[in-house]
């Protein structure tokens, strides 16, 4: 890792007015000369480097703070109640000020609404969100000492709201100072939280800092040299350490405690890029599961269904058809679907499979006219009708394609296997088992059997990475939607362009 990419940061504990000791120590670290707070405000003494502080923790201190994003004195800035600070090099620091409380509404308190708003602020406009570099909070996270020494004392000034933020924001470092003592926890890996969690299972380190110039000589200043998360390779982010421990928090417990109910995410239906299952209904353990009768009239992909957006269809053959993907990664992002209702490619009759192969061969020729090759992928998970996604990439981008898929899969704790040339997919995947597969331009197939949750946008996310398409802003289909008029014009152009390669004509 290049040292030029790393950012140097100094972190310190609770100052409690001892600014001389703080900046004297800072000066000694950065080797600059320089010389309580009024002298800094008036300019008699100079703060040697930009310094950012969290907000008040008690009522007595409220009047001492200015408005958010204002200077306390030259080179000392008040961050505000909550937010995300990104420096010029891309280092992302999330922060929450004050004392967490589910009941109190004092000005120095924050609650469940504040932490959800902070999370939304961090992910807004960033569909490829993978976490933050640092999370700053006054209070320690509740249960931070879990999975270590059973006799270890838990912090007095802690908040489960901070713990919830750690699980959602996936920070590489968490730094808190209100407890007033130094503590550095062994790293722990934060697990994925389900289908819609685009973050990686990043290793997190907690640092609790003592008060500035404390009599016990506990550590109160900490220097970090960090390369911004967004500039790191996947292999660097998921690299394990020998001293890793289990995650000390349970997200389900935190959800129940903070929000008084278990939240259930309900995905938006999206027609030609379905993300939610129409049959995923909770059942009582004692209740016998009723057989589900699927209504094909409501299927978005059965060609005879009134629910199909027929203006997206490019061409129709005898057993299958090709359509424009709604909210595609690129303009020529297609779907190949069987006309009749088949859930996946494993349970299709042979004539359907052969015809889909004809579509594949035609698309190789179609994309070759612009020096591109197709990548095919299928997600048999939370879908009711088989859809083969087709996304073209440049031929140069194929060099590391397999390795990138493997790295991204490992980052999501998935195991991608290579389908051997002498095997068929139905020989390695049992019936009714959810799966994901991708067919690379060289014909090799990678697949995984889905157990538990699966990142809905996995295939799309991989193709949008820098080395392939470099379109991180197009991971979410909703961010790429076109108007109906735009879709109709695009389909008409593609029909004309594809006609020379259309075997169904």
Coordinates of C-alpha atoms in Angstrom, one line a residue:
X1 CA 0.0 0.0 0.0
X2 CA 1.4 3.3 -1.0
X3 CA 2.2 5.7 1.8
X4 CA 1.1 8.6 -0.4
X5 CA -2.5 7.3 -0.2
X6 CA -2.5 7.1 3.6
X7 CA -3.9 9.9 5.7
X8 CA -2.4 10.8 9.0
X9 CA -4.9 11.4 11.8
X10 CA -4.5 12.3 15.5
X11 CA -7.3 11.2 17.8
X12 CA -7.6 12.3 21.5
X13 CA -9.8 11.7 24.5
X14 CA -11.8 14.2 26.5
X15 CA -9.9 17.5 26.7
X16 CA -11.6 18.9 29.8
X17 CA -10.1 22.3 29.2
X18 CA -6.5 21.2 29.1
X19 CA -5.8 22.7 25.7
X20 CA -2.2 23.6 26.5
X21 CA -1.3 20.0 27.3
X22 CA -3.2 18.9 24.2
X23 CA -1.6 21.2 21.7
X24 CA 1.8 21.0 23.3
X25 CA 1.7 17.3 22.8
X26 CA 0.4 17.8 19.2
X27 CA 3.3 20.2 18.5
X28 CA 5.8 17.7 19.8
X29 CA 4.3 15.0 17.5
X30 CA 4.3 17.1 14.3
X31 CA 7.6 18.8 15.3
X32 CA 6.3 22.4 15.1
X33 CA 6.9 25.2 17.6
X34 CA 3.9 26.9 19.3
X35 CA 2.5 27.7 22.7
X36 CA -6.0 28.1 28.3
X37 CA -8.7 28.3 25.5
X38 CA -9.3 32.1 25.5
X39 CA -5.7 32.5 24.3
X40 CA -6.5 30.3 21.3
X41 CA -9.7 32.2 20.6
X42 CA -7.9 35.5 20.6
X43 CA -5.0 34.3 18.6
X44 CA -2.4 34.6 21.3
X45 CA -1.8 30.9 20.8
X46 CA -2.1 29.1 17.6
X47 CA -3.7 25.6 17.0
X48 CA -1.1 23.8 14.9
X49 CA -3.4 21.7 12.7
X50 CA -7.2 21.5 11.8
X51 CA -9.0 20.1 14.8
X52 CA -12.5 18.8 14.9
X53 CA -14.6 18.3 18.1
X54 CA -17.8 16.6 19.0
X55 CA -20.7 18.3 20.7
X56 CA -21.7 18.7 24.4
X57 CA -22.5 15.9 26.7
X58 CA -24.3 17.9 29.4
X59 CA -26.6 20.8 29.8
X60 CA -23.9 23.1 31.3
X61 CA -21.9 22.9 28.1
X62 CA -24.6 23.8 25.6
X63 CA -23.9 27.5 25.6
X64 CA -20.2 27.0 24.9
X65 CA -20.8 25.6 21.5
X66 CA -21.6 27.6 18.3
X67 CA -23.8 26.5 15.4
X68 CA -22.8 23.4 13.5
X69 CA -19.8 23.6 11.1
X70 CA -18.5 26.8 12.8
X71 CA -15.1 27.5 14.3
X72 CA -14.6 27.5 18.1
X73 CA -11.4 29.3 17.4
X74 CA -9.1 29.5 14.4
X75 CA -8.4 25.9 13.2
X76 CA -10.8 24.3 15.8
X77 CA -14.2 23.3 14.2
X78 CA -17.4 22.0 15.9
X79 CA -18.6 19.1 13.8
X80 CA -22.2 19.3 15.0
X81 CA -24.7 16.7 16.4
X82 CA -24.3 14.1 13.7
X83 CA -22.9 13.8 10.2
X84 CA -20.3 12.5 7.8
X85 CA -17.1 14.4 7.2
X86 CA -15.1 13.6 4.1
X87 CA -11.6 15.1 3.7
X88 CA -10.0 16.1 0.4
X89 CA -8.4 12.6 0.1
X90 CA -11.6 10.7 0.4
X91 CA -11.3 9.6 4.1
X92 CA -14.9 9.2 5.4
X93 CA -15.5 9.9 9.2
X94 CA -19.0 9.5 10.6
X95 CA -19.8 11.1 14.0
X96 CA -22.5 11.3 16.6
X97 CA -22.3 13.8 19.4
X98 CA -23.8 13.7 22.9
X99 CA -25.5 11.1 25.1
X100 CA -27.7 8.5 23.6
X101 CA -31.2 8.2 25.1
X102 CA -34.4 6.5 23.9
X103 CA -36.6 8.7 26.3
X104 CA -34.9 12.0 27.1
X105 CA -35.2 14.9 24.6
X106 CA -32.5 17.2 26.0
X107 CA -30.5 19.1 23.4
X108 CA -27.4 17.1 24.1
X109 CA -29.2 13.7 23.7
X110 CA -29.6 11.7 20.5
X111 CA -32.1 8.9 19.9
X112 CA -33.1 6.2 17.4
X113 CA -34.2 8.7 14.8
X114 CA -30.8 10.4 14.9
X115 CA -28.9 7.2 14.3
X116 CA -31.2 6.2 11.4
X117 CA -30.8 9.6 9.9
X118 CA -27.0 9.4 10.2
X119 CA -27.1 6.0 8.4
X120 CA -29.3 7.4 5.7
X121 CA -26.9 10.4 5.3
X122 CA -23.9 8.1 4.9
X123 CA -25.5 5.9 2.2
X124 CA -27.5 8.5 0.4
X125 CA -26.3 8.8 -3.2
X126 CA -23.8 6.0 -2.7
X127 CA -25.3 2.7 -3.9
X128 CA -21.8 1.1 -3.7
X129 CA -21.6 2.0 0.0
X130 CA -19.2 -0.3 1.8
X131 CA -18.7 1.4 5.1
X132 CA -16.9 4.3 6.7
X133 CA -13.3 4.7 7.7
X134 CA -13.9 6.0 11.3
X135 CA -16.9 6.4 13.6
X136 CA -16.5 9.0 16.3
X137 CA -18.8 9.0 19.4
X138 CA -18.6 10.3 22.9
X139 CA -20.0 7.2 24.5
X140 CA -18.5 3.7 24.2
X141 CA -20.7 1.1 22.4
X142 CA -22.6 -1.1 24.8
X143 CA -21.2 -4.6 25.2
X144 CA -18.0 -3.7 23.5
X145 CA -16.1 -6.1 25.8
X146 CA -18.3 -9.1 24.9
X147 CA -16.6 -12.3 23.6
X148 CA -13.5 -11.5 25.6
X149 CA -12.8 -11.9 29.3
X150 CA -16.1 -12.8 31.1
X151 CA -14.9 -10.9 34.1
X152 CA -14.2 -7.7 32.3
X153 CA -16.1 -4.7 33.5
X154 CA -18.5 -3.1 31.1
X155 CA -18.2 0.7 30.5
X156 CA -20.4 3.1 32.6
X157 CA -20.9 5.6 29.8
X158 CA -22.0 3.4 27.0
X159 CA -24.9 3.4 24.5
X160 CA -26.5 0.7 22.4
X161 CA -27.3 3.3 19.8
X162 CA -23.5 3.5 19.1
X163 CA -23.5 -0.3 18.9
X164 CA -26.3 -0.2 16.3
X165 CA -24.3 2.4 14.2
X166 CA -21.3 0.1 14.2
X167 CA -23.4 -2.8 12.8
X168 CA -24.9 -0.6 10.1
X169 CA -22.0 1.7 9.1
X170 CA -19.2 -1.0 9.2
X171 CA -16.5 1.4 10.4
X172 CA -12.9 0.3 10.3
X173 CA -12.2 2.2 13.5
X174 CA -14.5 3.4 16.3
X175 CA -13.1 6.0 18.7
X176 CA -14.8 7.2 21.9
X177 CA -13.5 9.2 24.8
X178 CA -16.3 9.9 27.4
X179 CA -15.4 6.8 29.6
X180 CA -12.2 8.6 30.4
X181 CA -9.9 5.5 30.3
X182 CA -7.8 3.9 27.6
X183 CA -8.9 0.6 26.1
X184 CA -8.1 -1.0 22.7
X185 CA -10.2 -3.9 21.8
X186 CA -8.9 -6.8 19.6
X187 CA -10.5 -6.5 16.1
X188 CA -13.8 -8.1 15.3
X189 CA -15.5 -8.7 12.0
X190 CA -18.9 -7.1 11.5
X191 CA -21.3 -9.6 9.7
X192 CA -23.5 -8.9 6.7
X193 CA -27.0 -7.9 7.7
X194 CA -28.9 -9.5 4.8
X195 CA -29.9 -9.1 1.2
X196 CA -29.8 -5.4 0.9
X197 CA -26.6 -4.9 2.8
X198 CA -24.0 -3.8 0.2
X199 CA -21.2 -3.5 2.7
X200 CA -18.3 -5.9 3.2
X201 CA -17.7 -7.9 6.3
X202 CA -14.9 -5.5 7.4
X203 CA -12.7 -5.9 10.5
X204 CA -13.5 -3.2 13.1
X205 CA -11.2 -1.9 15.8
X206 CA -12.4 0.0 18.9
X207 CA -10.2 2.5 20.7
X208 CA -11.3 4.2 23.9
X209 CA -9.1 7.1 24.8
X210 CA -8.4 8.5 28.3
X211 CA -8.7 12.2 29.3
X212 CA -6.1 14.6 28.1
X213 CA -3.1 14.8 30.5
X214 CA -4.7 12.4 33.0
X215 CA -2.8 11.7 36.2
X216 CA -2.7 7.9 35.5
X217 CA -0.7 8.6 32.4
X218 CA -3.2 6.5 30.4
X219 CA -3.0 6.9 26.6
X220 CA -5.1 9.9 25.5
X221 CA -3.8 10.6 22.0
X222 CA -3.6 8.1 19.1
X223 CA -2.1 8.4 15.7
X224 CA -3.5 6.6 12.6
X225 CA -2.2 6.3 9.1
X226 CA -5.1 5.2 6.9
X227 CA -5.7 4.7 3.2
X228 CA -9.4 5.6 2.5
X229 CA -11.7 2.6 2.4
X230 CA -12.9 3.5 -1.1
X231 CA -9.4 3.3 -2.5
X232 CA -8.5 -0.1 -1.0
X233 CA -8.7 -3.4 -2.8
X234 CA -11.3 -6.0 -1.7
X235 CA -8.5 -8.3 -0.7
X236 CA -7.1 -5.7 1.7
X237 CA -10.5 -5.0 3.3
X238 CA -11.4 -8.6 4.0
X239 CA -7.9 -9.7 5.1
X240 CA -8.2 -11.5 8.4
X241 CA -5.9 -10.9 11.4
X242 CA -4.6 -13.5 13.9
X243 CA -6.2 -11.8 16.9
X244 CA -9.7 -11.4 15.5
X245 CA -12.6 -12.1 17.9
X246 CA -16.3 -12.7 17.4
X247 CA -18.6 -9.7 16.9
X248 CA -19.7 -8.4 20.4
X249 CA -23.1 -7.3 19.2
X250 CA -26.4 -8.9 18.1
X251 CA -28.1 -6.8 15.5
X252 CA -31.5 -8.4 16.1
X253 CA -31.2 -7.7 19.8
X254 CA -30.3 -4.0 19.1
X255 CA -33.2 -3.6 16.7
X256 CA -35.7 -5.0 19.3
X257 CA -34.3 -2.9 22.1
X258 CA -34.0 0.4 20.2
X259 CA -37.0 0.2 17.9
X260 CA -39.2 -2.1 20.0
X261 CA -39.9 -4.3 17.1
X262 CA -38.0 -6.4 14.6
X263 CA -37.8 -4.6 11.4
X264 CA -38.6 -6.4 8.2
X265 CA -37.3 -5.0 5.0
X266 CA -39.8 -5.1 2.2
X267 CA -38.2 -4.8 -1.3
X268 CA -39.7 -2.8 -4.1
X269 CA -41.1 -4.8 -7.0
X270 CA -39.3 -3.8 -10.2
X271 CA -40.9 -5.8 -13.0
X272 CA -38.0 -6.8 -15.3
X273 CA -35.5 -6.9 -12.5
X274 CA -37.3 -8.5 -9.7
X275 CA -35.9 -8.3 -6.1
X276 CA -38.7 -9.7 -4.0
X277 CA -40.4 -13.0 -3.7
X278 CA -44.2 -13.1 -4.1
X279 CA -44.4 -16.2 -1.9
X280 CA -42.1 -15.3 1.0
X281 CA -44.7 -15.2 3.8
X282 CA -44.0 -16.0 7.5
X283 CA -45.6 -19.1 8.8
X284 CA -46.1 -20.3 12.4
X285 CA -44.0 -23.3 13.3
X286 CA -47.1 -25.2 14.3
X287 CA -49.1 -24.2 11.1
X288 CA -48.8 -26.5 8.1
X289 CA -47.6 -24.6 5.1
X290 CA -50.3 -24.3 2.5
X291 CA -49.5 -25.2 -1.1
X292 CA -49.1 -22.0 -3.0
X293 CA -50.9 -21.6 -6.3
X294 CA -49.1 -19.2 -8.5
X295 CA -51.2 -16.9 -10.6
X296 CA -49.5 -16.5 -14.0
X297 CA -51.7 -13.6 -14.9
X298 CA -49.8 -11.6 -12.3
X299 CA -46.3 -12.8 -13.4
X300 CA -44.3 -9.9 -14.9
X301 CA -42.4 -12.3 -17.2
X302 CA -45.0 -14.7 -18.6
X303 CA -45.6 -13.3 -22.1
X304 CA -49.3 -14.0 -22.0
X305 CA -49.7 -12.1 -18.7
X306 CA -51.3 -8.7 -18.7
X307 CA -48.7 -7.6 -16.2
X308 CA -45.8 -7.8 -18.8
X309 CA -44.5 -4.4 -19.9
X310 CA -44.6 -5.3 -23.6
X311 CA -42.9 -2.1 -24.8
X312 CA -39.7 -3.5 -23.3
X313 CA -39.7 -6.6 -25.5
X314 CA -37.1 -6.6 -28.3
X315 CA -37.8 -9.9 -30.1
X316 CA -39.8 -13.1 -29.5
X317 CA -38.8 -16.6 -30.7
X318 CA -40.7 -19.9 -30.4
X319 CA -40.0 -20.6 -26.7
X320 CA -38.2 -17.5 -25.3
X321 CA -37.9 -13.8 -25.8
X322 CA -35.4 -11.0 -25.2
X323 CA -36.3 -7.7 -23.5
X324 CA -34.7 -4.6 -22.3
X325 CA -33.9 -4.7 -18.5
X326 CA -35.7 -2.0 -16.6
X327 CA -33.2 0.4 -15.1
X328 CA -30.3 -1.4 -16.9
X329 CA -26.6 -1.0 -16.0
X330 CA -26.0 0.1 -19.6
X331 CA -28.3 0.8 -22.5
X332 CA -27.9 -2.7 -24.0
X333 CA -28.6 -4.6 -20.7
X334 CA -31.0 -7.3 -21.7
X335 CA -33.1 -10.1 -20.3
X336 CA -33.6 -13.5 -21.9
X337 CA -36.7 -15.2 -20.5
X338 CA -38.8 -18.3 -21.3
X339 CA -42.3 -17.5 -22.7
X340 CA -43.9 -20.1 -20.5
X341 CA -43.6 -20.0 -16.7
X342 CA -40.4 -21.7 -15.6
X343 CA -38.7 -20.6 -12.3
X344 CA -35.2 -21.2 -13.3
X345 CA -32.9 -22.6 -16.1
X346 CA -32.7 -26.1 -14.4
X347 CA -36.3 -27.0 -14.9
X348 CA -36.8 -25.9 -18.5
X349 CA -37.5 -28.3 -21.3
X350 CA -34.7 -29.0 -23.8
X351 CA -36.1 -26.9 -26.6
X352 CA -36.2 -23.8 -24.3
X353 CA -32.6 -24.3 -23.3
X354 CA -31.5 -24.7 -26.9
X355 CA -33.2 -21.6 -28.0
X356 CA -31.8 -19.5 -25.2
X357 CA -28.3 -20.8 -26.3
X358 CA -29.2 -19.4 -29.8
X359 CA -29.9 -16.0 -28.2
X360 CA -26.5 -16.2 -26.5
X361 CA -24.7 -16.9 -29.7
X362 CA -26.5 -14.1 -31.5
X363 CA -25.6 -11.7 -28.7
X364 CA -21.9 -12.6 -29.0
X365 CA -22.0 -11.5 -32.6
X366 CA -24.2 -8.4 -31.8
X367 CA -21.8 -7.1 -29.1
X368 CA -18.7 -7.9 -31.1
X369 CA -19.5 -5.1 -33.6
X370 CA -18.4 -2.7 -30.8
X371 CA -15.6 -4.7 -29.4
X372 CA -17.6 -6.0 -26.5
X373 CA -18.6 -9.4 -25.1
X374 CA -21.6 -10.5 -23.0
X375 CA -21.6 -11.6 -19.4
X376 CA -24.7 -13.7 -18.5
X377 CA -25.9 -14.2 -15.0
X378 CA -29.0 -15.7 -13.3
X379 CA -30.2 -15.3 -9.7
X380 CA -32.6 -18.1 -8.8
X381 CA -33.5 -16.5 -5.5
X382 CA -36.5 -14.4 -4.6
X383 CA -37.7 -14.7 -8.2
X384 CA -40.6 -16.7 -9.6
X385 CA -39.8 -16.6 -13.4
X386 CA -36.4 -17.4 -14.9
X387 CA -34.5 -14.3 -16.1
X388 CA -31.0 -14.5 -17.7
X389 CA -29.4 -11.1 -17.3
X390 CA -27.1 -10.0 -20.2
X391 CA -24.6 -7.2 -19.7
X392 CA -21.9 -6.3 -22.3
X393 CA -18.4 -5.3 -21.2
X394 CA -15.3 -4.4 -23.1
X395 CA -13.0 -7.3 -24.1
X396 CA -10.1 -5.7 -22.1
X397 CA -12.2 -5.9 -19.0
X398 CA -12.3 -9.7 -19.2
X399 CA -8.7 -10.2 -18.0
X400 CA -9.5 -10.1 -14.3
X401 CA -13.2 -10.8 -14.5
X402 CA -13.1 -14.2 -12.8
X403 CA -10.8 -13.0 -10.0
X404 CA -13.0 -10.0 -9.3
X405 CA -16.1 -12.2 -9.1
X406 CA -14.2 -14.5 -6.7
X407 CA -13.0 -11.6 -4.6
X408 CA -16.4 -10.0 -4.3
X409 CA -17.9 -13.4 -3.4
X410 CA -15.4 -13.9 -0.6
X411 CA -16.1 -10.4 0.6
X412 CA -19.8 -11.4 1.0
X413 CA -18.8 -14.8 2.6
X414 CA -20.0 -16.6 -0.5
X415 CA -18.3 -19.6 -2.1
X416 CA -18.2 -19.4 -5.9
X417 CA -17.4 -22.8 -7.5
X418 CA -16.3 -23.4 -11.1
X419 CA -18.6 -25.7 -13.0
X420 CA -16.3 -28.4 -14.5
X421 CA -16.5 -28.9 -18.3
X422 CA -17.8 -32.4 -17.9
X423 CA -20.6 -31.4 -15.5
X424 CA -24.0 -30.0 -16.0
X425 CA -25.6 -27.5 -13.6
X426 CA -28.4 -29.9 -12.7
X427 CA -25.8 -32.4 -11.7
X428 CA -24.3 -30.1 -9.0
X429 CA -27.3 -28.2 -7.9
X430 CA -30.2 -30.2 -6.4
X431 CA -33.8 -29.3 -7.4
X432 CA -35.5 -26.5 -5.5
X433 CA -32.1 -25.2 -4.2
X434 CA -31.7 -21.4 -4.7
X435 CA -28.5 -20.5 -6.6
X436 CA -26.6 -17.8 -8.4
X437 CA -24.6 -18.4 -11.6
X438 CA -22.5 -16.3 -13.9
X439 CA -21.3 -17.3 -17.4
X440 CA -18.1 -15.5 -18.3
X441 CA -17.3 -14.5 -21.9
X442 CA -14.9 -17.5 -22.2
X443 CA -17.7 -19.9 -21.5
X444 CA -16.7 -20.8 -18.0
X445 CA -19.5 -20.8 -15.4
X446 CA -19.2 -19.9 -11.7
X447 CA -22.0 -20.8 -9.3
X448 CA -23.0 -20.8 -5.7
X449 CA -25.8 -22.5 -3.8
X450 CA -27.6 -19.9 -1.7
X451 CA -28.0 -20.7 2.0
X452 CA -29.7 -18.0 4.0
X453 CA -29.5 -14.5 2.7
X454 CA -27.9 -13.3 -0.5
X455 CA -27.0 -9.8 -1.8
X456 CA -29.8 -9.2 -4.3
X457 CA -27.6 -7.0 -6.6
X458 CA -24.5 -9.2 -6.4
X459 CA -24.0 -9.7 -10.2
X460 CA -24.8 -6.1 -11.0
X461 CA -22.5 -4.9 -8.2
X462 CA -19.5 -6.8 -9.5
X463 CA -19.9 -5.6 -13.0
X464 CA -20.2 -2.0 -11.9
X465 CA -16.8 -2.1 -10.1
X466 CA -13.9 0.0 -11.4
X467 CA -11.9 -2.6 -13.3
X468 CA -14.9 -3.7 -15.3
X469 CA -17.5 -1.0 -16.1
X470 CA -16.5 1.6 -13.4
X471 CA -20.2 2.6 -12.9
X472 CA -20.7 2.5 -9.1
X473 CA -23.6 4.9 -9.4
X474 CA -25.6 2.3 -11.4
X475 CA -25.7 -0.6 -8.9
X476 CA -29.3 0.2 -7.9
X477 CA -31.8 -0.2 -10.8
X478 CA -34.0 2.5 -9.3
X479 CA -31.2 5.1 -9.9
X480 CA -31.2 4.1 -13.6
X481 CA -34.9 4.1 -14.5
X482 CA -36.0 5.7 -17.7
X483 CA -39.3 7.2 -18.6
X484 CA -41.6 5.1 -20.7
X485 CA -41.0 7.4 -23.7
X486 CA -37.2 6.9 -23.3
X487 CA -37.6 3.1 -22.9
X488 CA -39.7 2.9 -26.1
X489 CA -37.2 4.9 -28.2
X490 CA -34.3 2.8 -26.9
X491 CA -36.1 -0.5 -27.6
X492 CA -36.9 0.7 -31.1
X493 CA -33.3 1.5 -31.8
X494 CA -32.1 -1.8 -30.4
X495 CA -34.7 -3.7 -32.4
X496 CA -33.2 -2.2 -35.6
X497 CA -29.6 -2.8 -34.5
X498 CA -30.3 -6.4 -33.5
X499 CA -32.3 -7.4 -36.6
X500 CA -29.2 -8.6 -38.6
X501 CA -28.4 -11.0 -35.8
X502 CA -32.0 -12.1 -34.9
X503 CA -32.5 -15.8 -35.7
X504 CA -36.2 -15.6 -35.0
X505 CA -37.0 -13.3 -37.9

